[in-house]
Amino acid sequence: DQQVKQNSPSLSVQEGRISILNCDYTNSMFDYFLWYKKYPAEGPTFLISISSIKDKNEDGRFTVFLNKSAKHLSLHIVPSQPGDSAVYFCAASGGAGNTPLVFGKGTRLSVIA
Amino acid sequence: DTGVSQDPRHKITKRGQNVTFRCDPISEHNRLYWYRQTLGQGPEFLTYFQNEAQLEKSRLLSDRFSAERPKGSFSTLEIQRTEQGDSAMYLCASSLAYSGTGELFFGEGSRLTVL
């Protein structure tokens, strides 16, 4: 029973264009959502998060949107850069962000120069 | 700036052997987590500690797996009688309890290969 789903295993985008990565969740108790980025042979690194009381959070080129009624969130990267090429994981937590993170399977983003 | 460190980074062992991984969290963090990641999957939660207390264990954690955090600082994850299905990246992460963000800080992982 996958509580956090990333249905696109991979995505290719031209440099300078927008990358949109999607994530769906099933557990209505989740109240914090995070995106992590992972390069090969490294641990995941935190990218951006959003609380369930918000519907948007922006940090530079990265914006996360949350649609609670649809149990859906998305990460927008604009403009995309070749250095953004990595695997992106969506993760969720409950209890005001106090329970262990539950991760999706990840989406591999390739930004083509 | 000392992040989460894990040792060893890579371990190759034969089926049936025991292996132990060590994790040193960020010093001021009171929570420590172990996750496992296999190819094509996201990190899967195994267990976590708050200080020295083990608060939760996943049902993924079979009896062959044991984790300790004896003094509330570093932690060890031991796998006894390893099986080929144990081959994975074992990730350690730390955080502050009740930080309000849910953010975990990960180490670079310990890759286990069971032959």
PDB file of C-alpha atoms in Angstrom:
ATOM      1  CA  ASP A   1       0.000   0.000   0.000  1.00  0.00           C
ATOM      2  CA  GLN A   2       1.902   2.953  -1.354  1.00  0.00           C
ATOM      3  CA  GLN A   3       0.911   6.055   0.557  1.00  0.00           C
ATOM      4  CA  VAL A   4       3.011   8.399  -1.590  1.00  0.00           C
ATOM      5  CA  LYS A   5       3.011   7.862  -5.331  1.00  0.00           C
ATOM      6  CA  GLN A   6       5.147   9.328  -8.063  1.00  0.00           C
ATOM      7  CA  ASN A   7       3.743   7.863 -11.225  1.00  0.00           C
ATOM      8  CA  SER A   8       6.345   9.194 -13.650  1.00  0.00           C
ATOM      9  CA  PRO A   9       9.637   7.312 -13.324  1.00  0.00           C
ATOM     10  CA  SER A  10      11.403   9.760 -15.598  1.00  0.00           C
ATOM     11  CA  LEU A  11      11.085  13.179 -17.224  1.00  0.00           C
ATOM     12  CA  SER A  12      13.193  14.936 -19.854  1.00  0.00           C
ATOM     13  CA  VAL A  13      13.114  18.710 -20.239  1.00  0.00           C
ATOM     14  CA  GLN A  14      15.036  21.187 -22.341  1.00  0.00           C
ATOM     15  CA  GLU A  15      17.311  23.600 -20.516  1.00  0.00           C
ATOM     16  CA  GLY A  16      15.502  26.844 -19.738  1.00  0.00           C
ATOM     17  CA  ARG A  17      12.031  25.291 -19.836  1.00  0.00           C
ATOM     18  CA  ILE A  18       9.797  24.384 -16.900  1.00  0.00           C
ATOM     19  CA  SER A  19      10.042  20.997 -15.180  1.00  0.00           C
ATOM     20  CA  ILE A  20       6.899  19.766 -13.429  1.00  0.00           C
ATOM     21  CA  LEU A  21       7.147  16.772 -11.136  1.00  0.00           C
ATOM     22  CA  ASN A  22       3.979  15.295  -9.677  1.00  0.00           C
ATOM     23  CA  CYS A  23       3.138  13.422  -6.509  1.00  0.00           C
ATOM     24  CA  ASP A  24      -0.067  11.938  -5.103  1.00  0.00           C
ATOM     25  CA  TYR A  25      -0.757  10.738  -1.588  1.00  0.00           C
ATOM     26  CA  THR A  26      -3.471   8.684   0.033  1.00  0.00           C
ATOM     27  CA  ASN A  27      -3.101   9.293   3.769  1.00  0.00           C
ATOM     28  CA  SER A  28      -5.193  12.272   4.868  1.00  0.00           C
ATOM     29  CA  MET A  29      -3.188  12.460   8.116  1.00  0.00           C
ATOM     30  CA  PHE A  30      -0.147  13.783   6.252  1.00  0.00           C
ATOM     31  CA  ASP A  31       0.381  17.455   7.019  1.00  0.00           C
ATOM     32  CA  TYR A  32       3.917  18.181   5.797  1.00  0.00           C
ATOM     33  CA  PHE A  33       5.221  17.467   2.339  1.00  0.00           C
ATOM     34  CA  LEU A  34       8.833  17.660   1.263  1.00  0.00           C
ATOM     35  CA  TRP A  35      10.836  17.277  -1.899  1.00  0.00           C
ATOM     36  CA  TYR A  36      14.304  15.754  -1.831  1.00  0.00           C
ATOM     37  CA  LYS A  37      16.893  15.628  -4.574  1.00  0.00           C
ATOM     38  CA  LYS A  38      19.353  12.790  -4.959  1.00  0.00           C
ATOM     39  CA  TYR A  39      22.506  12.503  -7.013  1.00  0.00           C
ATOM     40  CA  PRO A  40      24.137   9.090  -7.584  1.00  0.00           C
ATOM     41  CA  ALA A  41      26.229   7.806  -4.672  1.00  0.00           C
ATOM     42  CA  GLU A  42      24.951  10.563  -2.383  1.00  0.00           C
ATOM     43  CA  GLY A  43      22.229  10.738   0.232  1.00  0.00           C
ATOM     44  CA  PRO A  44      19.020  12.646  -0.477  1.00  0.00           C
ATOM     45  CA  THR A  45      19.208  16.386   0.145  1.00  0.00           C
ATOM     46  CA  PHE A  46      16.280  18.550   1.161  1.00  0.00           C
ATOM     47  CA  LEU A  47      14.956  20.882  -1.499  1.00  0.00           C
ATOM     48  CA  ILE A  48      11.688  22.496  -0.433  1.00  0.00           C
ATOM     49  CA  SER A  49       8.676  21.754   1.767  1.00  0.00           C
ATOM     50  CA  ILE A  50       5.084  22.813   2.278  1.00  0.00           C
ATOM     51  CA  SER A  51       2.714  22.627   5.196  1.00  0.00           C
ATOM     52  CA  SER A  52      -0.870  21.494   4.676  1.00  0.00           C
ATOM     53  CA  ILE A  53      -2.090  24.934   5.764  1.00  0.00           C
ATOM     54  CA  LYS A  54      -0.569  26.422   2.612  1.00  0.00           C
ATOM     55  CA  ASP A  55      -1.184  25.799  -1.060  1.00  0.00           C
ATOM     56  CA  LYS A  56       2.067  27.202  -2.419  1.00  0.00           C
ATOM     57  CA  ASN A  57       5.650  27.658  -1.309  1.00  0.00           C
ATOM     58  CA  GLU A  58       8.358  29.252  -3.393  1.00  0.00           C
ATOM     59  CA  ASP A  59      12.136  29.245  -3.063  1.00  0.00           C
ATOM     60  CA  GLY A  60      14.030  30.737  -5.947  1.00  0.00           C
ATOM     61  CA  ARG A  61      13.529  28.582  -9.034  1.00  0.00           C
ATOM     62  CA  PHE A  62      11.567  25.990  -7.075  1.00  0.00           C
ATOM     63  CA  THR A  63       7.851  26.176  -6.271  1.00  0.00           C
ATOM     64  CA  VAL A  64       5.736  23.493  -4.653  1.00  0.00           C
ATOM     65  CA  PHE A  65       1.953  23.495  -5.052  1.00  0.00           C
ATOM     66  CA  LEU A  66      -0.406  21.543  -2.810  1.00  0.00           C
ATOM     67  CA  ASN A  67      -3.983  20.602  -3.675  1.00  0.00           C
ATOM     68  CA  LYS A  68      -5.353  18.980  -0.518  1.00  0.00           C
ATOM     69  CA  SER A  69      -8.732  18.106  -1.926  1.00  0.00           C
ATOM     70  CA  ALA A  70      -7.069  16.141  -4.716  1.00  0.00           C
ATOM     71  CA  LYS A  71      -4.282  14.861  -2.418  1.00  0.00           C
ATOM     72  CA  HIS A  72      -1.817  16.033  -5.014  1.00  0.00           C
ATOM     73  CA  LEU A  73       1.332  18.114  -4.992  1.00  0.00           C
ATOM     74  CA  SER A  74       3.709  19.229  -7.679  1.00  0.00           C
ATOM     75  CA  LEU A  75       7.194  20.677  -7.874  1.00  0.00           C
ATOM     76  CA  HIS A  76       7.898  23.289 -10.524  1.00  0.00           C
ATOM     77  CA  ILE A  77      11.439  24.140 -11.515  1.00  0.00           C
ATOM     78  CA  VAL A  78      11.847  27.152 -13.737  1.00  0.00           C
ATOM     79  CA  PRO A  79      14.081  27.695 -15.561  1.00  0.00           C
ATOM     80  CA  SER A  80      15.482  24.173 -15.578  1.00  0.00           C
ATOM     81  CA  GLN A  81      19.254  23.819 -15.617  1.00  0.00           C
ATOM     82  CA  PRO A  82      21.495  20.840 -16.476  1.00  0.00           C
ATOM     83  CA  GLY A  83      22.613  20.714 -12.811  1.00  0.00           C
ATOM     84  CA  ASP A  84      19.018  19.946 -11.854  1.00  0.00           C
ATOM     85  CA  SER A  85      19.378  16.504 -13.435  1.00  0.00           C
ATOM     86  CA  ALA A  86      18.842  14.102 -10.504  1.00  0.00           C
ATOM     87  CA  VAL A  87      16.238  11.856  -8.935  1.00  0.00           C
ATOM     88  CA  TYR A  88      13.523  13.781  -7.087  1.00  0.00           C
ATOM     89  CA  PHE A  89      11.635  12.192  -4.212  1.00  0.00           C
ATOM     90  CA  CYS A  90       8.355  13.367  -2.807  1.00  0.00           C
ATOM     91  CA  ALA A  91       7.946  12.670   0.921  1.00  0.00           C
ATOM     92  CA  ALA A  92       5.187  13.174   3.466  1.00  0.00           C
ATOM     93  CA  SER A  93       4.881  13.308   7.218  1.00  0.00           C
ATOM     94  CA  GLY A  94       2.069  13.496   9.772  1.00  0.00           C
ATOM     95  CA  GLY A  95       1.720  14.788  13.316  1.00  0.00           C
ATOM     96  CA  ALA A  96       2.788  18.328  12.421  1.00  0.00           C
ATOM     97  CA  GLY A  97       5.788  16.937  10.608  1.00  0.00           C
ATOM     98  CA  ASN A  98       6.701  14.724  13.534  1.00  0.00           C
ATOM     99  CA  THR A  99       6.277  11.220  12.134  1.00  0.00           C
ATOM    100  CA  PRO A 100       8.909   9.473   9.980  1.00  0.00           C
ATOM    101  CA  LEU A 101       8.888  10.541   6.357  1.00  0.00           C
ATOM    102  CA  VAL A 102       7.172   8.306   3.821  1.00  0.00           C
ATOM    103  CA  PHE A 103       8.783   8.529   0.390  1.00  0.00           C
ATOM    104  CA  GLY A 104       7.596   8.009  -3.151  1.00  0.00           C
ATOM    105  CA  LYS A 105       9.613   5.981  -5.655  1.00  0.00           C
ATOM    106  CA  GLY A 106      11.142   9.034  -7.249  1.00  0.00           C
ATOM    107  CA  THR A 107      11.232  10.684 -10.665  1.00  0.00           C
ATOM    108  CA  ARG A 108      14.469  10.909 -12.613  1.00  0.00           C
ATOM    109  CA  LEU A 109      14.749  14.350 -14.184  1.00  0.00           C
ATOM    110  CA  SER A 110      17.063  14.881 -17.126  1.00  0.00           C
ATOM    111  CA  VAL A 111      17.634  18.466 -18.239  1.00  0.00           C
ATOM    112  CA  ILE A 112      19.012  18.540 -21.743  1.00  0.00           C
ATOM    113  CA  ALA A 113      21.284  21.408 -22.777  1.00  0.00           C
TER     114      ALA A 113
ATOM    115  CA  ASP B   1      30.062  21.871   9.244  1.00  0.00           C
ATOM    116  CA  THR B   2      29.654  18.238  10.276  1.00  0.00           C
ATOM    117  CA  GLY B   3      26.762  16.466   8.652  1.00  0.00           C
ATOM    118  CA  VAL B   4      25.533  12.916   9.125  1.00  0.00           C
ATOM    119  CA  SER B   5      28.325  10.421   8.588  1.00  0.00           C
ATOM    120  CA  GLN B   6      28.010   6.723   7.863  1.00  0.00           C
ATOM    121  CA  ASP B   7      30.567   3.954   7.940  1.00  0.00           C
ATOM    122  CA  PRO B   8      31.451   1.924   5.988  1.00  0.00           C
ATOM    123  CA  ARG B   9      30.354   3.462   2.708  1.00  0.00           C
ATOM    124  CA  HIS B  10      30.425   0.100   0.991  1.00  0.00           C
ATOM    125  CA  LYS B  11      30.345  -3.423   2.377  1.00  0.00           C
ATOM    126  CA  ILE B  12      30.557  -6.650   0.376  1.00  0.00           C
ATOM    127  CA  THR B  13      29.810  -9.815   2.285  1.00  0.00           C
ATOM    128  CA  LYS B  14      28.892 -13.414   1.722  1.00  0.00           C
ATOM    129  CA  ARG B  15      25.440 -14.737   2.444  1.00  0.00           C
ATOM    130  CA  GLY B  16      25.099 -15.819   6.050  1.00  0.00           C
ATOM    131  CA  GLN B  17      27.618 -13.366   7.457  1.00  0.00           C
ATOM    132  CA  ASN B  18      26.775 -10.611   9.925  1.00  0.00           C
ATOM    133  CA  VAL B  19      27.346  -6.950   9.093  1.00  0.00           C
ATOM    134  CA  THR B  20      27.189  -3.775  11.162  1.00  0.00           C
ATOM    135  CA  PHE B  21      26.764  -0.204  10.002  1.00  0.00           C
ATOM    136  CA  ARG B  22      27.465   2.874  12.052  1.00  0.00           C
ATOM    137  CA  CYS B  23      25.843   6.299  11.866  1.00  0.00           C
ATOM    138  CA  ASP B  24      26.970   9.516  13.526  1.00  0.00           C
ATOM    139  CA  PRO B  25      24.189  12.108  13.404  1.00  0.00           C
ATOM    140  CA  ILE B  26      24.432  15.881  13.491  1.00  0.00           C
ATOM    141  CA  SER B  27      25.492  16.512  17.086  1.00  0.00           C
ATOM    142  CA  GLU B  28      22.545  18.573  18.271  1.00  0.00           C
ATOM    143  CA  HIS B  29      19.927  16.280  16.692  1.00  0.00           C
ATOM    144  CA  ASN B  30      18.035  14.055  19.098  1.00  0.00           C
ATOM    145  CA  ARG B  31      16.307  11.908  16.478  1.00  0.00           C
ATOM    146  CA  LEU B  32      18.029   9.321  14.327  1.00  0.00           C
ATOM    147  CA  TYR B  33      16.437   7.296  11.527  1.00  0.00           C
ATOM    148  CA  TRP B  34      17.399   4.296   9.449  1.00  0.00           C
ATOM    149  CA  TYR B  35      16.027   3.851   5.950  1.00  0.00           C
ATOM    150  CA  ARG B  36      16.729   1.302   3.236  1.00  0.00           C
ATOM    151  CA  GLN B  37      16.735   2.037  -0.472  1.00  0.00           C
ATOM    152  CA  THR B  38      16.807  -0.476  -3.302  1.00  0.00           C
ATOM    153  CA  LEU B  39      17.137   0.188  -7.016  1.00  0.00           C
ATOM    154  CA  GLY B  40      14.153   2.022  -8.453  1.00  0.00           C
ATOM    155  CA  GLN B  41      12.556   2.583  -5.067  1.00  0.00           C
ATOM    156  CA  GLY B  42      12.391   5.456  -2.659  1.00  0.00           C
ATOM    157  CA  PRO B  43      13.864   5.253   0.828  1.00  0.00           C
ATOM    158  CA  GLU B  44      11.844   2.861   3.018  1.00  0.00           C
ATOM    159  CA  PHE B  45      11.589   3.553   6.732  1.00  0.00           C
ATOM    160  CA  LEU B  46      13.118   0.929   9.015  1.00  0.00           C
ATOM    161  CA  THR B  47      13.302   2.399  12.504  1.00  0.00           C
ATOM    162  CA  TYR B  48      13.975   5.558  14.480  1.00  0.00           C
ATOM    163  CA  PHE B  49      15.240   6.706  17.842  1.00  0.00           C
ATOM    164  CA  GLN B  50      14.625   9.715  19.991  1.00  0.00           C
ATOM    165  CA  ASN B  51      17.697  10.007  22.161  1.00  0.00           C
ATOM    166  CA  GLU B  52      18.416   6.394  23.153  1.00  0.00           C
ATOM    167  CA  ALA B  53      14.804   5.184  22.949  1.00  0.00           C
ATOM    168  CA  GLN B  54      13.733   3.234  19.862  1.00  0.00           C
ATOM    169  CA  LEU B  55      10.310   4.694  19.166  1.00  0.00           C
ATOM    170  CA  GLU B  56       9.144   2.804  16.096  1.00  0.00           C
ATOM    171  CA  LYS B  57      10.118  -0.173  13.963  1.00  0.00           C
ATOM    172  CA  SER B  58       8.742  -0.943  10.537  1.00  0.00           C
ATOM    173  CA  ARG B  59       7.322  -4.365   9.824  1.00  0.00           C
ATOM    174  CA  LEU B  60      10.020  -4.457   7.111  1.00  0.00           C
ATOM    175  CA  LEU B  61      12.534  -4.889   9.915  1.00  0.00           C
ATOM    176  CA  SER B  62      12.867  -8.648  10.344  1.00  0.00           C
ATOM    177  CA  ASP B  63      14.252 -10.321  13.448  1.00  0.00           C
ATOM    178  CA  ARG B  64      17.652 -10.474  11.772  1.00  0.00           C
ATOM    179  CA  PHE B  65      17.904  -6.699  11.967  1.00  0.00           C
ATOM    180  CA  SER B  66      18.728  -4.877  15.182  1.00  0.00           C
ATOM    181  CA  ALA B  67      19.459  -1.233  15.776  1.00  0.00           C
ATOM    182  CA  GLU B  68      20.833   0.484  18.844  1.00  0.00           C
ATOM    183  CA  ARG B  69      21.617   3.971  19.969  1.00  0.00           C
ATOM    184  CA  PRO B  70      23.139   3.285  23.367  1.00  0.00           C
ATOM    185  CA  LYS B  71      24.051   6.780  24.518  1.00  0.00           C
ATOM    186  CA  GLY B  72      21.724   8.785  22.374  1.00  0.00           C
ATOM    187  CA  SER B  73      24.525   9.785  20.027  1.00  0.00           C
ATOM    188  CA  PHE B  74      25.767   7.389  17.328  1.00  0.00           C
ATOM    189  CA  SER B  75      23.726   4.383  16.212  1.00  0.00           C
ATOM    190  CA  THR B  76      24.506   0.942  14.828  1.00  0.00           C
ATOM    191  CA  LEU B  77      22.420  -1.228  12.535  1.00  0.00           C
ATOM    192  CA  GLU B  78      23.328  -4.913  12.571  1.00  0.00           C
ATOM    193  CA  ILE B  79      22.092  -7.474  10.083  1.00  0.00           C
ATOM    194  CA  GLN B  80      22.588 -11.081  11.091  1.00  0.00           C
ATOM    195  CA  ARG B  81      22.757 -14.027   8.684  1.00  0.00           C
ATOM    196  CA  THR B  82      22.624 -11.776   5.644  1.00  0.00           C
ATOM    197  CA  GLU B  83      20.580 -12.789   2.615  1.00  0.00           C
ATOM    198  CA  GLN B  84      20.913 -11.634  -0.981  1.00  0.00           C
ATOM    199  CA  GLY B  85      17.669  -9.693  -0.568  1.00  0.00           C
ATOM    200  CA  ASP B  86      19.392  -7.518   2.038  1.00  0.00           C
ATOM    201  CA  SER B  87      21.507  -5.938  -0.690  1.00  0.00           C
ATOM    202  CA  ALA B  88      20.556  -2.265  -0.622  1.00  0.00           C
ATOM    203  CA  MET B  89      21.676   1.208   0.353  1.00  0.00           C
ATOM    204  CA  TYR B  90      21.185   1.780   4.072  1.00  0.00           C
ATOM    205  CA  LEU B  91      20.571   5.442   4.792  1.00  0.00           C
ATOM    206  CA  CYS B  92      20.829   7.162   8.135  1.00  0.00           C
ATOM    207  CA  ALA B  93      19.210  10.510   8.839  1.00  0.00           C
ATOM    208  CA  SER B  94      18.874  12.803  11.827  1.00  0.00           C
ATOM    209  CA  SER B  95      16.620  15.624  12.910  1.00  0.00           C
ATOM    210  CA  LEU B  96      15.380  17.650  15.836  1.00  0.00           C
ATOM    211  CA  ALA B  97      12.149  16.384  17.347  1.00  0.00           C
ATOM    212  CA  TYR B  98       9.217  18.774  16.957  1.00  0.00           C
ATOM    213  CA  SER B  99      11.144  20.940  14.516  1.00  0.00           C
ATOM    214  CA  GLY B 100       7.858  21.672  12.812  1.00  0.00           C
ATOM    215  CA  THR B 101       9.166  20.948   9.338  1.00  0.00           C
ATOM    216  CA  GLY B 102       9.628  17.186   9.181  1.00  0.00           C
ATOM    217  CA  GLU B 103      12.992  17.721   7.488  1.00  0.00           C
ATOM    218  CA  LEU B 104      15.521  14.935   7.818  1.00  0.00           C
ATOM    219  CA  PHE B 105      19.230  15.348   7.145  1.00  0.00           C
ATOM    220  CA  PHE B 106      20.641  12.292   5.401  1.00  0.00           C
ATOM    221  CA  GLY B 107      24.079  10.775   5.320  1.00  0.00           C
ATOM    222  CA  GLU B 108      25.623   9.458   2.124  1.00  0.00           C
ATOM    223  CA  GLY B 109      24.552   5.915   2.884  1.00  0.00           C
ATOM    224  CA  SER B 110      26.180   2.524   3.346  1.00  0.00           C
ATOM    225  CA  ARG B 111      25.834   0.236   0.354  1.00  0.00           C
ATOM    226  CA  LEU B 112      25.551  -3.466   1.183  1.00  0.00           C
ATOM    227  CA  THR B 113      26.214  -6.150  -1.413  1.00  0.00           C
ATOM    228  CA  VAL B 114      25.478  -9.723  -0.347  1.00  0.00           C
ATOM    229  CA  LEU B 115      27.029 -12.355  -2.622  1.00  0.00           C
TER     230      LEU B 115
END
